[in-house]
Amino acid sequence: MHFILFALSALIWGTGAYVTTLQAGPVPVPVSVAYRMLLLAVCMLVVILATRTRLSIEREHIPWIAAHAATFFALNFICFYTSTHYIPSGVATLALSTSPIFATILSFLLFRDAIPLRAIAGMVLGMAGLALIVAPDIARLDAGGAVIRGMLWALGASLGTAIGTIIGARNHRRGLSAYTVNFWGGIGGAGICFAIALAGGMEIIIEPTLRYLGSLAYLGVVASAGAFLIFFALVARVGPGRAAYTFTTVPVVALVMSVLFEDVALGPLMIAGAAMILTGNVLVLRR
């Protein structure tokens, strides 16, 4: 059962990276993310009502929920969606998977948590692997600009994920229900995304096509709500530390999707760089 939950989490999140590219079109990125977060919130509300989970939260937790919504449920997704406009989703997912590195550094800076030598080695290895993947494209002046922009957006998503992970860990330690946190995170994330869209003069529109609506439904219901529920079940069975290793396999699935649907060639440098990043993540996550 543990393996099934582990595999499903990796498969859903890995395929979700490619499905994100199907959202490209006339709908602005912040608006698409807002729709996705609303779908997540609706699904979480159904679960909350079915399980009779408490929906309200104490006032002291509201600033943390707001920060979680801004980083993990809004800016994180906006950055990742935008990155896939410049680089393949599998490569963007590899960059996103460096979030444990950022989380480790932030934990040290904010809470003075010790960083083991193993984790330092993992961070160096992971960033070196990312550089190995990007270097050939940067060397080509015609593609380098797009690749750099894509990687910077993906690393922005990685940083947002890291901050959100740290806040999420704090909320978990305070006994907040994951369902409630994700409901309010989805509501807050959607509101922030709509605000960004309006402030940027973007239209609040929707694309009435099967491609857009189908991919939106998959991302909002399956890759967000469904994947979170599966991951929570895995955490309950094996603990958060072991469950976190799911994120070392998500980029593998995403890369396979890119090879199949985005014409990504897995050359020696890509394979070596991916192996370095994934190995680095394992070293950082290992306790």
Coordinates of C-alpha atoms in Angstrom, one line a residue:
M1 CA 0.0 0.0 0.0
H2 CA 2.9 2.4 0.8
F3 CA 4.4 1.8 -2.6
I4 CA 1.0 2.4 -4.4
L5 CA 0.6 5.8 -2.6
F6 CA 4.2 6.7 -3.3
A7 CA 3.9 5.8 -7.0
L8 CA 0.5 7.6 -7.4
S9 CA 1.8 10.8 -5.8
A10 CA 4.9 10.8 -8.1
L11 CA 2.8 9.9 -11.2
I12 CA 0.1 12.6 -10.7
W13 CA 2.5 15.4 -9.8
G14 CA 4.9 14.4 -12.6
T15 CA 2.2 14.3 -15.3
G16 CA 0.7 17.5 -13.9
A17 CA 3.9 19.3 -14.9
Y18 CA 3.3 18.6 -18.5
V19 CA -0.5 19.2 -18.3
T20 CA 0.5 22.7 -17.1
T21 CA 1.8 23.5 -20.6
L22 CA -1.7 22.9 -22.0
Q23 CA -2.9 25.9 -20.0
A24 CA -0.9 28.2 -22.3
G25 CA -3.1 30.5 -24.4
P26 CA -5.2 33.6 -24.1
V27 CA -5.9 33.2 -20.4
P28 CA -3.3 35.0 -18.3
V29 CA -1.2 32.8 -16.1
P30 CA -2.4 34.4 -12.8
V31 CA -6.0 33.8 -13.8
S32 CA -5.4 30.2 -14.7
V33 CA -3.7 29.6 -11.4
A34 CA -6.6 31.3 -9.6
Y35 CA -9.1 28.9 -11.3
R36 CA -6.9 26.0 -10.2
M37 CA -6.8 27.2 -6.6
L38 CA -10.6 27.6 -6.6
L39 CA -11.1 24.1 -7.7
L40 CA -8.7 22.9 -5.0
A41 CA -10.6 24.9 -2.4
V42 CA -13.9 23.4 -3.5
C43 CA -12.5 19.8 -3.3
M44 CA -11.1 20.5 0.1
L45 CA -14.4 21.9 1.3
V46 CA -16.1 18.7 0.2
V47 CA -13.6 16.7 2.2
I48 CA -13.9 19.0 5.2
L49 CA -17.7 18.6 5.3
A50 CA -17.5 14.8 4.7
T51 CA -15.0 14.4 7.6
R52 CA -16.5 17.1 9.8
T53 CA -13.2 18.8 10.1
R54 CA -13.1 22.2 11.7
L55 CA -13.1 24.9 9.1
S56 CA -12.4 27.9 11.2
I57 CA -8.9 28.8 12.4
E58 CA -7.7 30.9 15.4
R59 CA -6.6 34.5 14.8
E60 CA -3.0 33.8 15.7
H61 CA -2.7 31.4 12.7
I62 CA -4.2 33.8 10.1
P63 CA -0.9 35.6 9.2
W64 CA 0.8 32.2 8.7
I65 CA -2.1 31.0 6.5
A66 CA -1.9 34.2 4.5
A67 CA 1.8 33.8 4.0
H68 CA 1.3 30.2 3.0
A69 CA -1.3 31.2 0.5
A70 CA 0.9 33.8 -1.0
T71 CA 4.0 31.7 -1.4
F72 CA 2.8 28.1 -1.9
F73 CA -0.6 28.6 -3.5
A74 CA 0.0 31.7 -5.6
L75 CA 3.5 32.8 -6.5
N76 CA 4.9 29.3 -6.6
F77 CA 2.4 28.3 -9.3
I78 CA 2.6 31.5 -11.2
C79 CA 6.4 31.1 -11.4
F80 CA 6.2 27.5 -12.5
Y81 CA 3.5 28.1 -15.2
T82 CA 5.6 31.0 -16.6
S83 CA 8.8 28.9 -16.6
T84 CA 7.1 26.4 -19.0
H85 CA 6.7 29.2 -21.5
Y86 CA 10.5 29.2 -22.0
I87 CA 11.7 25.7 -21.1
P88 CA 10.2 22.1 -21.2
S89 CA 8.1 21.2 -18.2
G90 CA 10.4 18.3 -17.3
V91 CA 13.4 20.6 -17.1
A92 CA 11.4 23.2 -15.1
T93 CA 10.4 20.4 -12.7
L94 CA 14.0 19.5 -12.2
A95 CA 14.7 23.1 -11.2
L96 CA 11.6 23.1 -9.0
S97 CA 12.9 19.9 -7.2
T98 CA 15.7 21.9 -5.7
S99 CA 13.3 23.3 -3.2
P100 CA 14.7 21.1 -0.4
I101 CA 18.0 22.9 -0.9
F102 CA 16.3 26.3 -0.4
A103 CA 14.3 25.0 2.5
T104 CA 17.5 23.8 4.3
I105 CA 19.2 27.1 3.8
L106 CA 16.1 29.0 5.0
S107 CA 15.8 26.8 8.0
F108 CA 19.4 27.6 8.9
L109 CA 19.0 31.4 8.4
L110 CA 15.6 31.7 10.2
F111 CA 15.9 29.0 12.9
R112 CA 19.6 28.3 13.1
D113 CA 18.9 24.6 12.3
A114 CA 22.2 22.8 11.8
I115 CA 23.1 21.8 8.2
P116 CA 24.9 18.4 8.1
L117 CA 27.9 18.0 5.8
R118 CA 25.8 15.4 3.9
A119 CA 23.2 18.1 3.1
I120 CA 25.9 20.6 2.1
A121 CA 27.3 18.0 -0.3
G122 CA 23.8 17.4 -1.6
M123 CA 23.2 21.1 -2.2
V124 CA 26.5 21.5 -4.1
L125 CA 25.7 18.4 -6.2
G126 CA 22.2 19.5 -7.0
M127 CA 23.1 23.0 -8.1
A128 CA 26.0 21.6 -10.1
G129 CA 23.6 19.2 -11.9
L130 CA 21.3 22.1 -12.7
A131 CA 24.2 24.1 -14.2
L132 CA 25.3 21.1 -16.2
I133 CA 21.8 20.8 -17.8
V134 CA 21.6 24.5 -18.6
A135 CA 25.2 25.2 -19.7
P136 CA 24.9 23.9 -23.4
D137 CA 21.8 26.0 -24.1
I138 CA 23.2 29.1 -22.4
A139 CA 26.3 28.7 -24.6
R140 CA 24.0 29.1 -27.7
L141 CA 23.3 32.8 -27.7
D142 CA 20.1 32.4 -29.6
A143 CA 18.5 30.1 -26.9
G144 CA 20.4 31.2 -23.8
G145 CA 18.1 34.2 -23.0
A146 CA 15.0 32.0 -23.0
V147 CA 16.6 29.3 -21.0
I148 CA 17.9 31.7 -18.4
R149 CA 14.5 33.3 -18.0
G150 CA 12.8 29.9 -17.8
M151 CA 15.3 28.6 -15.2
L152 CA 15.0 31.8 -13.1
W153 CA 11.2 31.5 -13.1
A154 CA 11.5 27.8 -12.1
L155 CA 13.9 28.6 -9.3
G156 CA 11.4 31.3 -8.2
A157 CA 8.9 28.5 -7.9
S158 CA 11.4 26.4 -6.0
L159 CA 12.0 29.2 -3.5
G160 CA 8.2 29.7 -3.1
T161 CA 7.8 26.0 -2.5
A162 CA 10.6 26.0 0.1
I163 CA 9.0 28.9 2.0
G164 CA 5.6 27.3 1.8
T165 CA 7.0 24.0 3.0
I166 CA 8.6 25.7 6.1
I167 CA 5.3 27.5 6.9
G168 CA 3.3 24.3 6.3
A169 CA 5.6 22.4 8.7
R170 CA 4.9 25.2 11.3
N171 CA 1.1 24.9 10.8
H172 CA 1.3 21.1 11.1
R173 CA 3.2 21.4 14.4
R174 CA 0.5 23.7 15.7
G175 CA -2.1 21.0 15.0
L176 CA -3.8 22.7 12.1
S177 CA -5.7 20.3 9.8
A178 CA -4.1 19.9 6.4
Y179 CA -7.6 20.0 4.8
T180 CA -8.4 23.3 6.5
V181 CA -5.0 24.7 5.6
N182 CA -5.3 23.7 2.0
F183 CA -8.9 25.1 1.8
W184 CA -7.9 28.5 3.1
G185 CA -4.6 28.3 1.1
G186 CA -6.6 27.7 -2.1
I187 CA -9.0 30.6 -1.3
G188 CA -6.2 33.0 -0.4
G189 CA -4.1 31.9 -3.4
A190 CA -7.0 32.4 -5.8
G191 CA -7.6 35.9 -4.3
I192 CA -4.0 36.9 -4.6
C193 CA -3.8 35.6 -8.2
F194 CA -6.9 37.6 -9.2
A195 CA -5.5 40.7 -7.5
I196 CA -2.2 40.3 -9.4
A197 CA -4.1 39.9 -12.7
L198 CA -6.3 43.0 -12.1
A199 CA -3.3 45.0 -10.9
G200 CA -1.5 44.1 -14.1
G201 CA -4.4 45.0 -16.3
M202 CA -5.1 41.4 -17.3
E203 CA -8.5 40.1 -18.4
I204 CA -10.4 37.7 -16.2
I205 CA -11.4 35.3 -19.0
I206 CA -11.7 31.6 -19.6
E207 CA -10.9 29.6 -22.7
P208 CA -14.0 27.4 -23.6
T209 CA -12.0 24.6 -25.2
L210 CA -11.7 21.0 -24.2
R211 CA -7.9 21.3 -24.0
Y212 CA -8.0 24.2 -21.6
L213 CA -11.0 23.1 -19.4
G214 CA -9.8 19.5 -19.4
S215 CA -6.3 20.4 -18.3
L216 CA -7.7 22.8 -15.7
A217 CA -9.9 20.1 -14.3
Y218 CA -7.0 17.6 -14.1
L219 CA -4.7 20.2 -12.4
G220 CA -7.3 21.5 -9.9
V221 CA -9.0 18.2 -9.0
V222 CA -6.4 15.4 -9.6
A223 CA -3.0 17.1 -9.5
S224 CA -3.9 19.4 -6.6
A225 CA -6.7 18.0 -4.4
G226 CA -6.3 14.4 -5.3
A227 CA -2.5 14.4 -5.0
F228 CA -2.6 16.2 -1.7
L229 CA -5.0 13.7 -0.2
I230 CA -2.8 10.8 -1.4
F231 CA 0.3 12.4 -0.1
F232 CA -1.4 13.1 3.3
A233 CA -2.3 9.4 3.5
L234 CA 1.3 8.5 2.7
V235 CA 2.5 10.9 5.4
A236 CA 0.1 9.3 7.9
R237 CA 1.5 5.9 7.1
V238 CA 5.3 6.5 6.8
G239 CA 5.9 9.9 8.3
P240 CA 6.7 13.3 6.6
G241 CA 10.4 12.5 6.3
R242 CA 10.1 9.3 4.3
A243 CA 7.1 10.7 2.3
A244 CA 9.2 13.6 1.2
Y245 CA 11.2 11.2 -1.0
T246 CA 8.2 11.3 -3.4
F247 CA 9.6 14.6 -4.6
T248 CA 12.8 12.9 -5.8
T249 CA 10.9 10.8 -8.3
V250 CA 8.5 13.5 -9.6
P251 CA 11.1 15.0 -11.9
V252 CA 11.8 11.6 -13.4
V253 CA 8.1 11.3 -14.4
A254 CA 8.1 14.9 -15.7
L255 CA 11.2 14.3 -17.8
V256 CA 9.6 11.2 -19.4
M257 CA 6.5 13.3 -20.2
S258 CA 8.8 15.9 -21.8
V259 CA 10.6 13.2 -23.9
L260 CA 7.2 11.8 -25.1
F261 CA 5.4 15.1 -25.7
E262 CA 7.8 18.0 -25.8
D263 CA 10.6 16.5 -28.0
V264 CA 13.2 16.7 -25.2
A265 CA 16.3 14.7 -26.1
L266 CA 17.9 12.9 -23.1
G267 CA 21.5 13.5 -24.0
P268 CA 24.4 12.5 -21.7
L269 CA 24.5 16.0 -20.0
M270 CA 20.8 15.9 -19.3
I271 CA 20.9 12.5 -17.8
A272 CA 24.0 13.2 -15.8
G273 CA 22.6 16.5 -14.5
A274 CA 19.3 15.0 -13.6
A275 CA 21.1 12.2 -11.7
M276 CA 23.1 14.8 -9.8
I277 CA 20.1 16.8 -8.9
L278 CA 18.1 13.8 -7.7
T279 CA 21.0 12.4 -5.8
G280 CA 21.6 15.8 -4.2
N281 CA 17.9 15.9 -3.1
V282 CA 18.2 12.5 -1.5
L283 CA 21.3 13.7 0.5
V284 CA 19.5 16.8 1.6
L285 CA 16.3 15.0 2.6
R286 CA 18.0 12.1 4.4
R287 CA 17.8 12.3 8.2

